[in-house]
Coordinates of C-alpha atoms and ligand atoms in Angstrom, one line a residue:
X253 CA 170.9 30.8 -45.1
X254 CA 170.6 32.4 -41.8
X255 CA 168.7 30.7 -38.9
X256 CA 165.8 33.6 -38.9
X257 CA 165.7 33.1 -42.9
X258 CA 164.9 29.7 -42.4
X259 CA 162.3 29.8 -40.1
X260 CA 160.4 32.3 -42.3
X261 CA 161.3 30.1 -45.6
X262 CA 160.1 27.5 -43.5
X263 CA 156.8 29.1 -42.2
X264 CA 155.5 30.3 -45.6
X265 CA 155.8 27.6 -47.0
X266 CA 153.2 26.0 -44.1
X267 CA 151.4 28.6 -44.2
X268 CA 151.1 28.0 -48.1
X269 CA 149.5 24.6 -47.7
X270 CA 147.1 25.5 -45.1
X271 CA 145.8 28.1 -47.0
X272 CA 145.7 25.3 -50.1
X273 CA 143.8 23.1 -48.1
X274 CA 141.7 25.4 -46.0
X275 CA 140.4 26.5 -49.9
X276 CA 140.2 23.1 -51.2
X277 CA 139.0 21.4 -48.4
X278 CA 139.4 17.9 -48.0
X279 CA 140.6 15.6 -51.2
X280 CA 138.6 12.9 -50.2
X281 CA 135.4 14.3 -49.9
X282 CA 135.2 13.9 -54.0
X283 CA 136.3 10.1 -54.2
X284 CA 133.9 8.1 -55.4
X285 CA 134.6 4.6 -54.1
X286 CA 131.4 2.4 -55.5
X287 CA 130.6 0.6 -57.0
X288 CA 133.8 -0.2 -58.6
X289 CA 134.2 -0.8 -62.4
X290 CA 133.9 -4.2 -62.9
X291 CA 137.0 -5.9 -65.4
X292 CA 137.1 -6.1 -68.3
X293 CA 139.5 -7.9 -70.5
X294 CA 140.5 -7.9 -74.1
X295 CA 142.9 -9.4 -76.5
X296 CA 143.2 -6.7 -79.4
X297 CA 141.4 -3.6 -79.8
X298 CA 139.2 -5.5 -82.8
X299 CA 139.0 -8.3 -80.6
X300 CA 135.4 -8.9 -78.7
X301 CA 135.9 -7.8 -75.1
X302 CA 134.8 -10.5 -72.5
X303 CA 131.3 -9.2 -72.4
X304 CA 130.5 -8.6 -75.3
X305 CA 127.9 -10.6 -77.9
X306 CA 129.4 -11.6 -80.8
X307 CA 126.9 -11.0 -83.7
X308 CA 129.1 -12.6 -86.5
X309 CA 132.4 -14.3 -86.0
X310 CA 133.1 -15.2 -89.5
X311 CA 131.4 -18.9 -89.7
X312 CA 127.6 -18.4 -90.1
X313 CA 124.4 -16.1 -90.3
X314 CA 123.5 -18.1 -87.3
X315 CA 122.3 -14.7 -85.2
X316 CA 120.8 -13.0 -88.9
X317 CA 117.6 -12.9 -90.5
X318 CA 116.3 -11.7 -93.8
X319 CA 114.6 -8.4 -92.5
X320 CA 111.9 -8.8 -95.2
X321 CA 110.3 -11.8 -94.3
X322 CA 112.3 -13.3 -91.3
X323 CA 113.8 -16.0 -93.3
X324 CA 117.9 -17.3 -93.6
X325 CA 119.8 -14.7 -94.8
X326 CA 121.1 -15.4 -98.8
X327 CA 124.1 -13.3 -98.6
X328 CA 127.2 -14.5 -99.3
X329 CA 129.9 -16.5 -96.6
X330 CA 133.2 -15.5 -97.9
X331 CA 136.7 -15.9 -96.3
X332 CA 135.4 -15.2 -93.1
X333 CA 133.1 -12.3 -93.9
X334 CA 129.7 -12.1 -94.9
X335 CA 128.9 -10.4 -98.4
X336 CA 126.1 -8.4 -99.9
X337 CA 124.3 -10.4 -102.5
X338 CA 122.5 -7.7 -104.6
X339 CA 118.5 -8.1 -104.8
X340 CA 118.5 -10.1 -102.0
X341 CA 117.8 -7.6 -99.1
X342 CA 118.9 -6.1 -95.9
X343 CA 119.5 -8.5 -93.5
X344 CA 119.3 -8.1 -89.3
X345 CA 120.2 -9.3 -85.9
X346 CA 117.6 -11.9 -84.4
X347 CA 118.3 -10.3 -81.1
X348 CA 116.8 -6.7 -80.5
X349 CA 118.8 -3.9 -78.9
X350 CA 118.4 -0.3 -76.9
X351 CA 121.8 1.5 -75.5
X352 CA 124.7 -0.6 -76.8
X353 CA 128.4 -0.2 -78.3
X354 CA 128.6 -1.7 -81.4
X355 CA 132.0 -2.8 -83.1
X356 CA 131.7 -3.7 -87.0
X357 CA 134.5 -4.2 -89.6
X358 CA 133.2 -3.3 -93.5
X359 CA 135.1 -3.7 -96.9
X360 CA 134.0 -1.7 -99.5
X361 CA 134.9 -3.7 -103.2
X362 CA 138.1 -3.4 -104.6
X363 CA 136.9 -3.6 -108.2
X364 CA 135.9 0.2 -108.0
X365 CA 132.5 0.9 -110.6
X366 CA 130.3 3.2 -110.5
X367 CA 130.5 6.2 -108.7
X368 CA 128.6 8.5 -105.9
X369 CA 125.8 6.7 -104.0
X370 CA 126.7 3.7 -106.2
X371 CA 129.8 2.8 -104.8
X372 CA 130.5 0.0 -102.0
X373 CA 127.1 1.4 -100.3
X374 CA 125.7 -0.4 -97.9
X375 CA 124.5 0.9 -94.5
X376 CA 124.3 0.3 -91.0
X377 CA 120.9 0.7 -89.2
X378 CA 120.9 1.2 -85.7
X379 CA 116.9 -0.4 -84.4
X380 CA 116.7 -1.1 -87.8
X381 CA 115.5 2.5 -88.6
X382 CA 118.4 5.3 -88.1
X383 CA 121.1 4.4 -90.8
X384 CA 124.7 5.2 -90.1
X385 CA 125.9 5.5 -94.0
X386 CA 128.3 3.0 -95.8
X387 CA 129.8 4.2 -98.8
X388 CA 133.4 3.7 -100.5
X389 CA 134.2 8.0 -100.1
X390 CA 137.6 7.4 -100.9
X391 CA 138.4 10.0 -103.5
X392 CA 134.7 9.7 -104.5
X393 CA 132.9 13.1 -103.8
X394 CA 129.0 12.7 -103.2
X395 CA 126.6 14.7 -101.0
X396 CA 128.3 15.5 -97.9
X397 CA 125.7 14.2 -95.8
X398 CA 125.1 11.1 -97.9
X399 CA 129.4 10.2 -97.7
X400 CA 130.7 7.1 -95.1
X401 CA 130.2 7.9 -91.6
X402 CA 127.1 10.1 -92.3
X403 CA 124.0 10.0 -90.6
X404 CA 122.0 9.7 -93.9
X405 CA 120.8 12.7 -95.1
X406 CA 121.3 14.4 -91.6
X407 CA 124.7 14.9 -90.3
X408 CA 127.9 14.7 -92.0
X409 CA 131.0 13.0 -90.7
X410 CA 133.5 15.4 -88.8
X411 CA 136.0 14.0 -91.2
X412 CA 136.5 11.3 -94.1
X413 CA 138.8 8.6 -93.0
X414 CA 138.4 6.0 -95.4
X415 CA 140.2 3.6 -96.3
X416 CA 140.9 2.4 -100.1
X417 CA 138.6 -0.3 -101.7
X418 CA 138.9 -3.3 -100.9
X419 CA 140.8 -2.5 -97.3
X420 CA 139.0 -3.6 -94.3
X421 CA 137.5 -0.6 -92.0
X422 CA 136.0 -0.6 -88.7
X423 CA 133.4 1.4 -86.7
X424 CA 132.7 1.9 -83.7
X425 CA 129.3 2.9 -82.6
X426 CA 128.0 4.4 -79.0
X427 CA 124.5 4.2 -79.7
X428 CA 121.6 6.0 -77.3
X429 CA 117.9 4.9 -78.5
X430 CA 115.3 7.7 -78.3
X431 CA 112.6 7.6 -75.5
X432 CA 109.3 8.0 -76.5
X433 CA 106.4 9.5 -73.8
X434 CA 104.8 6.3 -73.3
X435 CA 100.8 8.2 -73.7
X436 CA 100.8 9.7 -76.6
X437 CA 104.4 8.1 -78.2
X438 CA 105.7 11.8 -78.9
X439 CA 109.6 11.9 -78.9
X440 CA 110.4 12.2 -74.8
X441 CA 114.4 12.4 -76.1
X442 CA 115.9 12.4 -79.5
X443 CA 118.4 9.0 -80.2
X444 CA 122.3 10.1 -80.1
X445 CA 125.3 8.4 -81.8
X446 CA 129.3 9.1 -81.7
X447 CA 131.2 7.3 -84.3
X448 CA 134.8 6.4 -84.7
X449 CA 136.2 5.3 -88.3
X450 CA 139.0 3.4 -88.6
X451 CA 139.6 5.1 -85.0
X452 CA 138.7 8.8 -86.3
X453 CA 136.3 10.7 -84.6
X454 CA 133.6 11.6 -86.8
X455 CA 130.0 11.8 -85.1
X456 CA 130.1 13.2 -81.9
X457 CA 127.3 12.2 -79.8
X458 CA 125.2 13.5 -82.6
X459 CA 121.4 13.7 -82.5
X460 CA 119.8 11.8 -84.4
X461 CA 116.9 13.5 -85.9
X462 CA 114.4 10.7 -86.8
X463 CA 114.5 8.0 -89.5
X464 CA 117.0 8.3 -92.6
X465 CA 115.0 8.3 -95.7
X466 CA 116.0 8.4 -99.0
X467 CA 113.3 10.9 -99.5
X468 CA 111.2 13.3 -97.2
X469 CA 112.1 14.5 -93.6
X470 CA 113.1 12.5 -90.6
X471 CA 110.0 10.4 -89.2
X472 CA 109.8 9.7 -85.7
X473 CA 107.8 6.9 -84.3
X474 CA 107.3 5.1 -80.9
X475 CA 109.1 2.3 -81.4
X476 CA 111.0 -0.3 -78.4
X477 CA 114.1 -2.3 -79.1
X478 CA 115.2 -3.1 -82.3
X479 CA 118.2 -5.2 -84.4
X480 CA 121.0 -3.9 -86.0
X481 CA 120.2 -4.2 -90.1
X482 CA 122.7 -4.4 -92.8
X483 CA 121.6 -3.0 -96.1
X484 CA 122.0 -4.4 -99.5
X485 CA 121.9 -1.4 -102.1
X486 CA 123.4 -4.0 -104.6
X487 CA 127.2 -3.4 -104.2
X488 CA 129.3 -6.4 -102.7
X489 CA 130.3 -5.1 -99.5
X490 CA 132.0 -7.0 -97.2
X491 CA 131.1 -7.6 -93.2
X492 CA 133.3 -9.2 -90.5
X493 CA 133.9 -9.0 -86.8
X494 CA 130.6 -7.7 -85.2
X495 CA 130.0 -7.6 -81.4
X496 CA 127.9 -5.3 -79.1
X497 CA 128.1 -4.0 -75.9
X498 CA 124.3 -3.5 -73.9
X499 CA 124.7 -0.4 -71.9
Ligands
MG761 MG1 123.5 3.1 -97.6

């Protein structure tokens, strides 16, 4: 390369990266500095991180309550899980919740019967009202927005990623509560929810309309903080391994 080559290789190329930065201005101007992320640590992705409360760690119903009358739970303590015992009722968190992640591991029964809505259901109700649907959908065709992962009767999961019977499954919740105008208790913004199943995406920050009825439209109602509830609709289903996040 000539000496007058170089000098114009040499030039564009500055000239190149003022122009860049003349158009882009100043890289730091966009760093955000604080506050700093504080650490976290922890062990296993199923594991409870550092901060979070552990609702069940597989010893005792210690943090539950019958939700019908406030009493001990009468579910089952099996092999370090807590089992539906049909008739009994739902059961729910003594503590009471708004924003939170929530991390729960279900097992659907391995001794398949039934069929539809009659298999492995149980649910999980976010403030005790807003249920995000349990259900053994493997190969097991019922309404689409009645199948695991649903919203009940609202909105269906993006996919079905269940697992066989009688394999352990987890959720993941990111949970927003709905705000209610504080005068006349008229929905000030709706609740949202994103859901990951067994690591599957399959709400995505999905409104929730209201509560999940079995019947009728979505009801909404002022309400503040409420617990996470576990439904017993009479199949054995399995819990393990719950923990929350407040946000
Ligand atoms: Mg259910």
């Amino acid at each position: 390369m000539k000496k007058v080559q170089l000098f114009f290789f040499l030039f564009s190329a500055f000239a190149f990266l003022a122009e860049t930065y003349a158009q882009q201005g100043d890289p730091k101007a966009t760093e955000l500095w604080e506050p700093e992320p504080r650490v976290v640590t922890s062990a296993e992705p199923t594991k409870a991180p550092s901060d979070a409360i552990v609702l069940f760690d597989g010893k005792d119903f210690s943090n539950w309550v019958s939700s019908k009358d406030n009493s001990a739970p009468k579910w089952l303590i099996k092999d370090g899980a807590m089992v539906v015992v049909g008739g009994t009722g739902d059961i729910q968190t003594k503590q009471t919740f708004n924003d939170y992640q929530l991390h729960i591991e279900f097992r659907t029964p391995d001794k398949v019967e039934s069929e539809g809505q009659g298999r492995g259901n149980s649910g999980i109700f976010m403030q005790e009202r807003y249920e995000l649907q349990v259900l053994d959908s493997y190969q097991n065709r019922t309404y689409s927005n009645g199948q695991a992962g649903s919203i009940y009767k609202q909105t269906m999961p993006l996919v079905n990623a269940c697992r066989k019977p009688g394999e352990w499954q987890t959720y993941d919740v990111i949970y927003t509560a709905p705000r209610f105008h504080p005068h006349n208790g008229a929905v000030a913004s709706f609740g949202r929810i994103t859901v990951l199943h067994n690591g599957v995406l399959i709400q995505n920050n999905t409104t929730i309309q209201g509560t999940t009825p079995y019947i009728g439209a979505p009801q909404n109602i002022a309400h503040g903080k409420g617990g996470i509830r576990l439904q017993d609709h009479g199949n054995p289903t399995s819990f393990r391994n719950i923990w929350i996040r407040e946000l």
